[in-house]
Amino acid sequence: MLHVAVGVIRNEEGAVLIAQRARDSHQGGLWEFPGGKIEADENVTEALARELAEELGIQVQAQSPLCQIAHDYGDRSVLLDVWSVDRFAGTPQGLEKQPLRWLPVDQLQAAEFPQANRAIIRRLKLPEMIAISGDAEDEQNFHDRFEQVLALGLKLVYLRVKELSEEGLRQRAQRCAQLCQIYNAAFVLNADPELAIECGASGFHANSQLLLASNERPVPDTMLFGASCHDEQQVRHAMAIGADYLFLSPVLATDSHPGRKPLGWEQFGRLCGISTVPVYALGGMKEEHLALCKRHGALGLAAIGAFW
């Protein structure tokens, strides 16, 4: 497996730097996040600094781990060790005559990138907080509550499906999709994967039972795939089949699951340390817990009551 150091470089406006691969190279002509092979005598950060100096003429001054992505192209396998370049000196230039572009994250198009890079794009589009839909009196009340969540600035909503027919789900999803378009947001669905695709959801979210029953990624790499996990076995299985993010729960005691023992922050942090997939804390979470979640290794938090 080819071990590659990859850098996600942002400018002051938050746009991300991408480079075009040489036409005669593997996956030639596609765009990618800059980086290169880790040599035998290097660690990851040394390789990242060297590659970005050689390719772009910049000096990495601070970096932090973002994610790891393993991918098999058939003719070769790669492990992308992806780091956020938090601070650098110099102005990026295509020193190997490669075209460069700065693009906002929401303008990154997965089809223009090698498959292994597409998981990076999905990772970059994940927000720090995910709202989970709760109960409603009727469809109009659900619609109103959903819009109130989007009006708060939430960019991703996990749409729970409870006691809805397929047709009812389609109608609800269509209305949610229209609102998401207005608010530049997205939603994931916990229904059947094929139904999630049909309903125009941005992704599919599996509960722990569906997760363990799946032996491969259930949706295309153009969609998000999330999974609910409660222990190490489930975390490792979600990683193995290519989940883009995890809900890890319950972190704290909750009224909705009074009989379930909470993980607590220490165990939550340990499982975050195992995961190479972005983790969201779930269970008793409020917005004020965000910094604490991050200190324990999570990307952010998910909640029902805090937003619904």
C-alpha positions as MATLAB code, in Angstrom:
seq = 'MLHVAVGVIRNEEGAVLIAQRARDSHQGGLWEFPGGKIEADENVTEALARELAEELGIQVQAQSPLCQIAHDYGDRSVLLDVWSVDRFAGTPQGLEKQPLRWLPVDQLQAAEFPQANRAIIRRLKLPEMIAISGDAEDEQNFHDRFEQVLALGLKLVYLRVKELSEEGLRQRAQRCAQLCQIYNAAFVLNADPELAIECGASGFHANSQLLLASNERPVPDTMLFGASCHDEQQVRHAMAIGADYLFLSPVLATDSHPGRKPLGWEQFGRLCGISTVPVYALGGMKEEHLALCKRHGALGLAAIGAFW';
ca = [
       0.000    0.000    0.000;
       1.335    3.407   -1.018;
       1.408    5.690    2.043;
       0.781    9.302    1.008;
       0.895   12.547    3.003;
      -1.822   14.972    1.893;
      -2.266   18.619    2.847;
      -5.514   20.587    3.018;
      -4.421   24.202    2.626;
      -6.825   27.089    3.132;
      -6.447   30.794    2.398;
      -7.795   33.667    4.505;
     -11.202   33.412    2.803;
     -11.477   29.697    3.652;
     -10.992   28.489    0.064;
      -9.039   25.255   -0.379;
      -6.026   24.774   -2.666;
      -6.207   21.977   -5.250;
      -3.780   20.914   -7.970;
      -4.286   19.108  -11.282;
      -2.512   15.803  -11.812;
      -0.253   15.441  -14.854;
      -2.044   13.913  -17.833;
       0.425   11.017  -18.048;
       0.197   10.092  -14.338;
      -2.106    7.662  -12.504;
      -5.580    9.287  -12.448;
      -4.107   11.932  -14.777;
      -6.033   15.130  -15.466;
      -8.077   14.948  -12.257;
      -7.752   17.475   -9.441;
      -6.339   16.529   -6.048;
      -5.222   17.855   -2.697;
      -1.427   18.359   -2.841;
       1.029   15.963   -1.222;
       3.037   12.879   -2.049;
       4.620    9.593   -1.055;
       6.134    9.150    2.402;
       9.717    7.929    2.104;
      11.085    5.122    4.290;
      13.180    7.481    6.448;
      10.369   10.020    7.042;
       7.430   10.392    9.373;
       4.172   11.813    8.046;
       4.721   15.447    8.992;
       8.260   15.426    7.580;
       6.956   14.045    4.284;
       4.128   16.596    4.225;
       6.541   19.490    4.751;
       8.960   18.202    2.079;
       6.276   17.505   -0.527;
       4.572   20.885   -0.120;
       7.945   22.656   -0.315;
       8.854   20.758   -3.492;
       5.445   21.070   -5.172;
       4.287   24.492   -4.009;
       7.277   26.317   -2.541;
       5.652   26.851    0.866;
       6.969   26.096    4.354;
       4.544   24.318    6.691;
       4.615   25.966   10.126;
       1.715   24.171   11.843;
      -0.463   21.191   10.964;
      -3.092   18.967   12.569;
      -4.432   15.506   11.590;
      -7.670   15.490    9.612;
      -8.376   11.879    8.614;
      -6.933    8.694    7.085;
      -8.381    7.134    3.939;
      -7.516    3.712    2.539;
      -8.550    3.002   -1.050;
      -7.955    0.189   -3.527;
      -7.948    1.295   -7.183;
      -7.480   -2.259   -8.418;
      -4.067   -1.588   -9.932;
      -2.784   -0.019   -6.716;
      -3.780    0.649   -3.116;
      -3.222    3.925   -1.275;
      -3.418    5.149    2.304;
      -3.967    8.894    2.400;
      -2.735   10.491    5.627;
      -4.609   13.784    5.456;
      -3.516   16.817    7.474;
      -4.885   20.323    7.783;
      -2.140   22.858    7.126;
      -3.038   25.388    9.800;
      -0.207   27.846    9.118;
       2.372   28.207    6.356;
       4.864   30.693    4.930;
       5.168   31.613    1.272;
       2.795   31.827   -1.685;
       1.776   28.508   -3.280;
       3.036   28.101   -6.852;
       2.910   25.161   -9.245;
       6.631   24.402   -9.197;
       6.060   21.202  -11.198;
       4.026   23.164  -13.773;
       0.802   21.791  -12.307;
      -2.258   24.090  -12.525;
      -3.532   25.317   -9.132;
      -6.948   26.552   -8.056;
      -8.440   28.005   -4.865;
     -12.045   26.872   -4.422;
     -14.635   27.269   -1.638;
     -15.407   23.904   -0.055;
     -18.995   23.894   -1.331;
     -17.707   24.203   -4.919;
     -15.502   21.088   -4.761;
     -17.014   18.557   -7.170;
     -16.304   14.911   -6.287;
     -16.432   13.765   -9.917;
     -13.365   15.905  -10.718;
     -11.191   14.103   -8.136;
      -9.700   10.605   -7.796;
     -11.990    8.367   -5.744;
      -9.688    8.356   -2.704;
      -9.824   12.183   -2.603;
     -13.606   12.222   -2.589;
     -13.714   11.160    1.062;
     -11.636   14.253    1.877;
     -14.258   16.428    0.205;
     -17.042   14.773    2.191;
     -14.990   15.297    5.374;
     -14.435   18.997    4.612;
     -18.155   19.536    4.114;
     -19.054   18.143    7.555;
     -20.167   20.820   10.050;
     -19.314   20.928   13.764;
     -22.926   20.403   14.828;
     -25.658   18.148   13.445;
     -29.298   18.572   14.372;
     -31.479   15.474   14.722;
     -35.170   15.796   13.981;
     -37.581   15.074   16.796;
     -41.321   14.589   17.145;
     -43.993   16.794   15.606;
     -47.754   17.150   15.917;
     -48.348   16.804   12.161;
     -46.583   17.348    8.827;
     -46.986   21.118    8.875;
     -45.596   21.277   12.402;
     -42.657   19.109   11.295;
     -42.038   21.400    8.332;
     -42.089   24.470   10.589;
     -39.724   22.907   13.128;
     -37.354   21.766   10.372;
     -37.199   25.300    8.990;
     -36.571   26.710   12.473;
     -33.543   24.413   12.789;
     -32.171   25.611    9.438;
     -32.820   29.225   10.443;
     -30.480   28.678   13.403;
     -27.671   28.157   10.880;
     -27.433   24.367   11.142;
     -26.085   22.970    7.861;
     -26.781   19.261    8.309;
     -29.892   17.609    9.739;
     -30.290   13.921   10.500;
     -33.865   13.177    9.477;
     -35.247   10.383   11.657;
     -38.068    8.373   10.135;
     -40.687    7.098   12.572;
     -43.925    5.416   11.543;
     -44.059    6.917    8.049;
     -45.105    5.106    4.904;
     -42.728    5.201    1.938;
     -44.966    7.733    0.212;
     -45.183    9.832    3.373;
     -41.405    9.735    3.653;
     -40.966   10.820    0.036;
     -43.277   13.782    0.541;
     -41.520   14.800    3.760;
     -38.099   14.428    2.179;
     -39.122   16.507   -0.839;
     -40.259   19.369    1.380;
     -37.078   19.114    3.456;
     -34.957   19.136    0.285;
     -36.669   22.331   -0.872;
     -35.950   24.030    2.457;
     -32.348   22.820    2.460;
     -31.844   24.350   -0.975;
     -33.111   27.703    0.313;
     -30.842   27.605    3.387;
     -27.824   26.005    1.639;
     -28.039   23.009    3.970;
     -28.369   19.217    3.669;
     -30.063   16.277    5.339;
     -29.280   12.591    5.808;
     -31.898    9.897    6.135;
     -32.004    6.780    8.327;
     -34.328    4.878    5.979;
     -33.306    2.163    3.532;
     -30.201    3.278    1.542;
     -31.998    2.966   -1.804;
     -34.872    5.046   -0.469;
     -32.421    7.675    0.776;
     -31.018    7.902   -2.748;
     -34.494    8.050   -4.279;
     -35.632   10.773   -1.874;
     -32.754   13.053   -2.801;
     -31.086   12.934    0.600;
     -27.444   13.999    0.854;
     -26.649   10.817    2.705;
     -27.710    7.698    4.562;
     -27.300    7.131    8.305;
     -27.273    3.556    9.656;
     -28.221    2.584   13.183;
     -25.867    0.153   14.932;
     -27.857   -2.913   13.814;
     -27.842   -1.891   10.148;
     -24.173   -0.975   10.468;
     -23.125   -4.431   11.667;
     -25.307   -6.082    9.003;
     -23.482   -4.176    6.236;
     -20.312   -5.623    4.735;
     -19.624   -2.710    2.425;
     -20.448    0.957    1.996;
     -24.214    1.036    1.284;
     -24.337    4.289   -0.753;
     -22.190    5.790   -3.547;
     -19.186    7.934   -2.667;
     -21.095   10.987   -3.896;
     -23.283   10.677   -0.769;
     -22.536   10.854    2.942;
     -22.581    7.646    4.950;
     -22.943    7.996    8.726;
     -23.322    5.354   11.421;
     -24.425    5.201   15.043;
     -21.903    3.439   17.297;
     -21.899    2.532   20.982;
     -18.711    0.490   21.431;
     -15.288   -0.271   19.960;
     -16.495   -3.134   17.742;
     -19.009   -0.885   16.028;
     -16.478    1.931   15.619;
     -13.996   -0.406   13.937;
     -16.674   -1.889   11.673;
     -17.819    1.571   10.588;
     -14.211    2.449    9.743;
     -13.759   -0.791    7.799;
     -16.731   -0.231    5.481;
     -15.992    3.432    4.767;
     -18.243    5.530    7.001;
     -17.738    9.281    6.622;
     -18.693   10.109   10.212;
     -19.868    8.430   13.429;
     -22.354    9.247   16.143;
     -20.863    7.900   19.387;
     -23.399    7.599   22.174;
     -24.592    8.032   24.784;
     -21.854   10.250   26.160;
     -24.000   11.458   29.047;
     -27.196   10.090   30.605;
     -30.345   10.932   28.630;
     -34.050   10.950   29.373;
     -34.752    9.186   26.057;
     -32.611    6.130   27.034;
     -32.762    6.032   30.844;
     -31.569    2.419   31.087;
     -28.449    2.789   28.948;
     -25.161    3.342   30.756;
     -23.396    6.443   29.419;
     -19.882    6.187   28.022;
     -18.580    9.132   30.015;
     -15.936   11.508   28.689;
     -12.947    9.236   29.361;
     -14.320    6.283   27.365;
     -15.641    8.627   24.705;
     -12.164   10.115   24.284;
     -10.591    6.656   24.061;
     -12.943    5.629   21.253;
     -12.344    8.930   19.450;
      -8.629    8.113   19.592;
      -9.248    4.770   17.886;
     -11.403    6.193   15.104;
      -9.896    7.462   11.858;
     -13.411    8.669   11.001;
     -14.768   12.016   12.294;
     -16.802   11.496   15.481;
     -19.811   13.384   16.818;
     -20.767   13.168   20.479;
     -24.418   12.273   21.065;
     -26.421   11.899   24.252;
     -27.135   14.795   26.590;
     -25.321   17.235   24.319;
     -25.881   20.992   24.261;
     -24.106   23.687   22.262;
     -21.947   24.582   25.261;
     -20.449   21.068   25.161;
     -18.799   21.705   21.763;
     -15.385   22.736   23.085;
     -15.349   19.769   25.490;
     -16.207   17.395   22.637;
     -13.289   18.724   20.606;
     -10.881   18.411   23.526;
     -11.735   14.699   23.656;
     -11.032   14.219   19.944;
     -14.448   14.697   18.350;
     -15.248   16.840   15.332;
     -18.368   18.081   17.074;
     -21.732   17.092   18.486;
     -25.197   15.961   17.447;
     -28.394   16.586   19.370;
     -32.168   16.534   19.266;
     -33.323   18.637   22.205;
     -30.676   21.349   21.819;
     -31.991   22.282   18.372;
     -35.465   20.756   17.804;
];
